[in-house]
Coordinates of C-alpha atoms in Angstrom, one line a residue:
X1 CA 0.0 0.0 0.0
X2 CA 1.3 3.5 -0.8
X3 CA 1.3 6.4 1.4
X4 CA -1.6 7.8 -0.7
X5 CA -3.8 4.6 -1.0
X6 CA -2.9 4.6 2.9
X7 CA -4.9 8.5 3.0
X8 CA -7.1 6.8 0.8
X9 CA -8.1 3.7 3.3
X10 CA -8.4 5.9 6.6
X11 CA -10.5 8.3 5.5
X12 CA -12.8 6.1 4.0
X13 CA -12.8 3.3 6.9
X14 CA -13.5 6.3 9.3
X15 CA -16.0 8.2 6.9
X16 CA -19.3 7.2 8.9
X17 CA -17.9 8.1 12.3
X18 CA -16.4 12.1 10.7
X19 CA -17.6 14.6 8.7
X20 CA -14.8 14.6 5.3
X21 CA -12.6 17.4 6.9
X22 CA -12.4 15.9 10.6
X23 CA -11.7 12.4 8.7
X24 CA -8.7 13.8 6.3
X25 CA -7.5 15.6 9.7
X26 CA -7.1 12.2 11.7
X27 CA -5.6 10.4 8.6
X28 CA -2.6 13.5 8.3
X29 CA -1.9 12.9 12.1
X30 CA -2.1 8.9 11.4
X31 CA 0.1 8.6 8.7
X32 CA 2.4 11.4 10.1
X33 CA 2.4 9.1 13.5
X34 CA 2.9 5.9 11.6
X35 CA 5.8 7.0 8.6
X36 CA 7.4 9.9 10.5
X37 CA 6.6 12.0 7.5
X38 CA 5.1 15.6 7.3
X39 CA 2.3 16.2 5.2
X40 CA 4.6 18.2 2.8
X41 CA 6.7 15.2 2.4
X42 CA 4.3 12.6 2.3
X43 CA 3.0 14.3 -0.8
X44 CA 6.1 14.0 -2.4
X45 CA 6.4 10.9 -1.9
X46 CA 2.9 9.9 -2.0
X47 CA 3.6 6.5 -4.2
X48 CA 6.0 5.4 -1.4
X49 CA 5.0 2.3 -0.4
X50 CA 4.4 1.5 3.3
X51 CA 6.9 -1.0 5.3
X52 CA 5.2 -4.1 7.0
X53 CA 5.6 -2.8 9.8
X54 CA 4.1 0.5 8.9
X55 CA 1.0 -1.5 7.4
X56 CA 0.8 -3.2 10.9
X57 CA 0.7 0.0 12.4
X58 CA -2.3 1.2 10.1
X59 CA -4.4 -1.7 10.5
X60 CA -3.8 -1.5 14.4
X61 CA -4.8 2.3 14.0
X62 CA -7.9 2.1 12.0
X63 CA -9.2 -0.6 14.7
X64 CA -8.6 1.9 17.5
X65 CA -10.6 4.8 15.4
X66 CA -13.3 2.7 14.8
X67 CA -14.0 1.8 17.9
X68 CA -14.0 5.5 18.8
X69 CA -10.7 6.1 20.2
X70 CA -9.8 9.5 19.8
X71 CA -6.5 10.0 17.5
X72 CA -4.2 11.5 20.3
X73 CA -4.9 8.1 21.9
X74 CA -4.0 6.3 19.2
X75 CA -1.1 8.2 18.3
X76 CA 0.1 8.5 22.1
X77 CA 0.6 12.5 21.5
X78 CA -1.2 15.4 21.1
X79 CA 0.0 19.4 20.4
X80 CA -0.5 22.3 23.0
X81 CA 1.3 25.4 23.0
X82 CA 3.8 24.3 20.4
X83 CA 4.5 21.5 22.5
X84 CA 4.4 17.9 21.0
X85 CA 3.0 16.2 24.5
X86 CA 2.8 12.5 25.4
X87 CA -1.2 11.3 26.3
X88 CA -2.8 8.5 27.3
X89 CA -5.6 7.1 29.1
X90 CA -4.8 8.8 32.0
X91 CA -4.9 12.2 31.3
X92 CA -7.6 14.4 29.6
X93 CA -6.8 15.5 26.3
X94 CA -5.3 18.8 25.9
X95 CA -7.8 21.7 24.9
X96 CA -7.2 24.5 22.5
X97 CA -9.5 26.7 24.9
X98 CA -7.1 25.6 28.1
X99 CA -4.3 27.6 25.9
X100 CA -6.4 30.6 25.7
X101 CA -6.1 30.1 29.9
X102 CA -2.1 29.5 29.7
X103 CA -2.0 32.8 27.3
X104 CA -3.9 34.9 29.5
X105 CA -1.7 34.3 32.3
X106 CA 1.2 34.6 30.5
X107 CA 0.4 38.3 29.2
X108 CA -0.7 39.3 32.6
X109 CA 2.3 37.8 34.6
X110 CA 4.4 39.5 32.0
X111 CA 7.5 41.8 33.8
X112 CA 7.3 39.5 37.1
X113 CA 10.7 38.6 37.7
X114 CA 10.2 35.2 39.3
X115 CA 6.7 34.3 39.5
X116 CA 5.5 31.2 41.8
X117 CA 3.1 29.2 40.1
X118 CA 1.0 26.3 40.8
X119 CA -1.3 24.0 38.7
X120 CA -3.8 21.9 40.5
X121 CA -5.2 18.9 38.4
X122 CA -2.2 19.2 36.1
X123 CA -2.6 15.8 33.8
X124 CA -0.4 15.4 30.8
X125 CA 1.6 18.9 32.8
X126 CA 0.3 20.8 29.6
X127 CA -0.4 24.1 31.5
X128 CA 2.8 24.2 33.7
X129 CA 5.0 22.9 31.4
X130 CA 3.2 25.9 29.1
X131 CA 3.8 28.6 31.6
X132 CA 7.3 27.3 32.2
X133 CA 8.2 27.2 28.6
X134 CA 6.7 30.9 28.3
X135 CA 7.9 32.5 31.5
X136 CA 11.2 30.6 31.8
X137 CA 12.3 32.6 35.2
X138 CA 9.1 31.6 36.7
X139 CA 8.9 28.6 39.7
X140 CA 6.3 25.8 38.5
X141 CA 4.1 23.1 40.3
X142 CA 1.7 20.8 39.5
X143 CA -0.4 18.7 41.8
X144 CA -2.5 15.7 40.8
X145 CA -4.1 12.4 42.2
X146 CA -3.6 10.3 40.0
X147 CA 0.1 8.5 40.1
X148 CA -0.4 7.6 36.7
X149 CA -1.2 10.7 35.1
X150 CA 2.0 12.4 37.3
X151 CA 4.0 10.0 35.2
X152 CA 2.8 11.2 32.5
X153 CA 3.4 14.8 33.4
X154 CA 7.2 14.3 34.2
X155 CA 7.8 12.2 31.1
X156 CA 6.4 15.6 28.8
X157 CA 8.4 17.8 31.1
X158 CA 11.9 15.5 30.7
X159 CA 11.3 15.5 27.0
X160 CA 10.4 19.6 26.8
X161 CA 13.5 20.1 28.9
X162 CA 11.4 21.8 31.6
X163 CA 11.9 22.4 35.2
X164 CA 8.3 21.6 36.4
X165 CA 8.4 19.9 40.0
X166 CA 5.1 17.5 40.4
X167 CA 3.7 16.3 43.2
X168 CA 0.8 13.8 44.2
X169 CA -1.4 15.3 46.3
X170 CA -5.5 15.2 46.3
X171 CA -6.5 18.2 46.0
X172 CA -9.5 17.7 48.2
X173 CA -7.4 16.1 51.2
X174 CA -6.3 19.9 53.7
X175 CA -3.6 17.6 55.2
X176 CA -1.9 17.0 51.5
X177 CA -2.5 20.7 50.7
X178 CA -1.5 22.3 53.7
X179 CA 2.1 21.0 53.3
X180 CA 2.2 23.6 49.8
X181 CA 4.1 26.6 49.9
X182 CA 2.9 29.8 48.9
X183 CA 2.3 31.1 45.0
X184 CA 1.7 34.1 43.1
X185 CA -0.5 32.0 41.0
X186 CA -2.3 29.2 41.3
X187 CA -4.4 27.7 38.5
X188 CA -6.6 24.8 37.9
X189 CA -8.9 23.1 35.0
X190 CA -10.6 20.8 37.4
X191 CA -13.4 18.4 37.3
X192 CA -16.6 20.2 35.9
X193 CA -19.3 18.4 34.2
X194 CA -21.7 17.0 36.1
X195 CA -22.8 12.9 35.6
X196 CA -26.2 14.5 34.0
X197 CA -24.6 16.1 31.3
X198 CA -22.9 13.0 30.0
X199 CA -25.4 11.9 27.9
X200 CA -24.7 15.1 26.0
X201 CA -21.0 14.1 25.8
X202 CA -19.3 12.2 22.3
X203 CA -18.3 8.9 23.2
X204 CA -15.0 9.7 21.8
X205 CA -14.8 11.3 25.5
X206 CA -16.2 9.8 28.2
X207 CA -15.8 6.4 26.5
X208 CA -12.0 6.9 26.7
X209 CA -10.9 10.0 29.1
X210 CA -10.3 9.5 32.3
X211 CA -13.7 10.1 34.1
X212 CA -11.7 11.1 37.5
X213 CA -10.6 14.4 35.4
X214 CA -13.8 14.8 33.6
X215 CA -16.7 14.3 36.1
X216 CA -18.4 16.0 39.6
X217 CA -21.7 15.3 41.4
X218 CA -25.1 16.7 39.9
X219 CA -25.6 18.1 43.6
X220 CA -22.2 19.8 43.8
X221 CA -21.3 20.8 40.4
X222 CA -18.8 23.5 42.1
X223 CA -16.6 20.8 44.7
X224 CA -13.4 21.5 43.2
X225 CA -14.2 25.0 42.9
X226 CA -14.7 25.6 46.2
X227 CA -12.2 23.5 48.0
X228 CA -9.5 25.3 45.8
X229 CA -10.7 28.5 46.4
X230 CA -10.5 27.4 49.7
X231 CA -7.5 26.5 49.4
X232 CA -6.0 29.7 47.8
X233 CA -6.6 31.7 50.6
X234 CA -4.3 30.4 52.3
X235 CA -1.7 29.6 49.8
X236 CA -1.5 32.9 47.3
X237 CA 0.4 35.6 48.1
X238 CA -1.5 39.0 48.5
X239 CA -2.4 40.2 45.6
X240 CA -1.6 37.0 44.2
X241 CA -4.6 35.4 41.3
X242 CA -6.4 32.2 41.2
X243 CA -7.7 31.4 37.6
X244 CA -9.6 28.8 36.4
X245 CA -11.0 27.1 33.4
X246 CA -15.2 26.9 33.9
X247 CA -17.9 24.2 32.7
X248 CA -19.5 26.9 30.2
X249 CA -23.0 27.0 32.2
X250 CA -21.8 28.0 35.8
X251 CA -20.0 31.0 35.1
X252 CA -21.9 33.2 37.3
X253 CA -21.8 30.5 39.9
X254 CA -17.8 30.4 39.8
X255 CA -17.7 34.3 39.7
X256 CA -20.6 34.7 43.0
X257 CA -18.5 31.4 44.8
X258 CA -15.0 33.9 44.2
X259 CA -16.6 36.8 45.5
X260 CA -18.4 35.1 48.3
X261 CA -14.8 33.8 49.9
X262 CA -13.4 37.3 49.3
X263 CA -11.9 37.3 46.1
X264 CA -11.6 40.7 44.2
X265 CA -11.8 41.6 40.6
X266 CA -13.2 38.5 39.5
X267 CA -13.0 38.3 35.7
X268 CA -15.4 36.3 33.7
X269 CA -13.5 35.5 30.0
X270 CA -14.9 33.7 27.1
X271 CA -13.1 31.6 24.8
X272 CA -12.8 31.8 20.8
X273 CA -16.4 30.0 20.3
X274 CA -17.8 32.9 22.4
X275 CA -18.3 30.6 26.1
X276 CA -18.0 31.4 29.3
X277 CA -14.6 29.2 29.6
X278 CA -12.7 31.1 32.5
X279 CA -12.2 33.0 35.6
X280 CA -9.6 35.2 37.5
X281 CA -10.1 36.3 41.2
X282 CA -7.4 38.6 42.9
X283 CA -6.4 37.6 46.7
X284 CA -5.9 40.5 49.1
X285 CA -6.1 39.7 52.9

């Protein structure tokens, strides 16, 4: 099979479950994945034919897609920030409205000369690992309680050449948390769609993502909210801010729970689509 019969094949095993474009997407990241070839060169060699092993490699693919795996899965990487990050199971895929979140942070930390920073919930490290890689002077953490997806974390920050220190820690545990030191910033895309609105959900996502990242109660859709709010009191600097990416329908609930513990400024920010994706409170004692 040639790399172009290859295109040929994934797109039109896949064609039922993606709309053309989304289809051609997921074969250019397949066949990039499985020959090691951009797209440029791939058309330049499009009557290349495949090795065995690459043909092993497609068939073991296409299963994986058609059983709804998403691609970064199947590929084992996904992009964020410029930053060619290692995924799996265990960690939520990375989100291009979670860089709007890194970028926002970046421009407003911009002239601090050594900034103290914190994720909590920090997965595959993309958002530390993004902060560190913008604000190189800047001191950054990331908590999570998953072992699993810590080892994932450390592996992207070896390979990115980052200093990102991880810890496991549950976020929900005081005694864990009180051990922290203090930060400038602490930020967090925690847990925020509620059990009920999973029947809304593609099974691309809560068929494969890990449902510890993805999922609260339906009668305390603002937990993680609250604890690290909580939690931020006592850990941010004065003046310091606590941002955090927002389930799109409790923006005014994250805004009135920021203000109700004594946060100041709170910022409500949409993302690129227009939704109420995050939120910025200011600590001052």
């Amino acid at each position: 099979m040639t790399i172009q019969t290859a295109f040929t094949y994934i797109t039109g095993a896949i064609g039922d479950l993606y709309d053309e474009r989304e289809a051609a997407n997921i074969a250019h990241i397949v066949l990039e994945h499985i020959t090691g070839m951009n797209k440029l060169d791939r058309l330049v060699h499009k009557t290349k034919l495949l090795t065995p092993d690459q043909n092993t490699g497609l068939k073991t693919a296409i299963e994986a897609l058609l059983r709804l795996e998403p691609v970064q899965y199947v590929t084992g990487t996904s992009w964020f920030y410029g930053m060619e990050l290692m995924v799996n199971k265990s960690v939520l895929i990375p989100r291009p409205e979670t860089e709007e979140l890194v970028e926002w942070i970046v421009q407003e930390l911009s002239g601090k000369p050594r900034p103290h920073l914190l994720d909590i919930g920090t997965g595959s490290g993309c958002i530390p690992l993004a902060l560190k890689k913008s604000i190189p002077a800047a001191v950054v953490s990331g908590i999570d309680v998953s072992e699993d997806a810590l080892t994932v974390a450390r592996s992207n920050a070896a390979t990115q050449r980052l200093d990102v220190s991880f810890w496991h820690m549950d976020t929900l545990n005081t005694r864990q948390t009180d051990t922290l030191p203090v930060f400038d910033v602490i930020v967090s895309n925690p847990p925020y769609i509620t059990q009920s609105e999973k029947v809304t959900m593609q099974q691309q996502v809560w068929g494969f993502e890990p449902s510890l990242a993805l999922f609260v109660p339906d009668n305390d859709a603002l937990l993680f909210y609250r604890h690290i709010a909580q939690l931020a009191q006592h850990k941010l600097n004065t003046g310091g801010a606590l941002y955090f990416e927002i389930n799109e329908s409790l923006g005014k609930e994250v805004v009135a729970l920021l203000e109700e513990q004594g946060f100041t400024d709170v910022v409500l920010k949409q993302d690129m689509f227009g939704k109420d994706r995050m939120v910025k409170g200011t600590f001052t004692k």
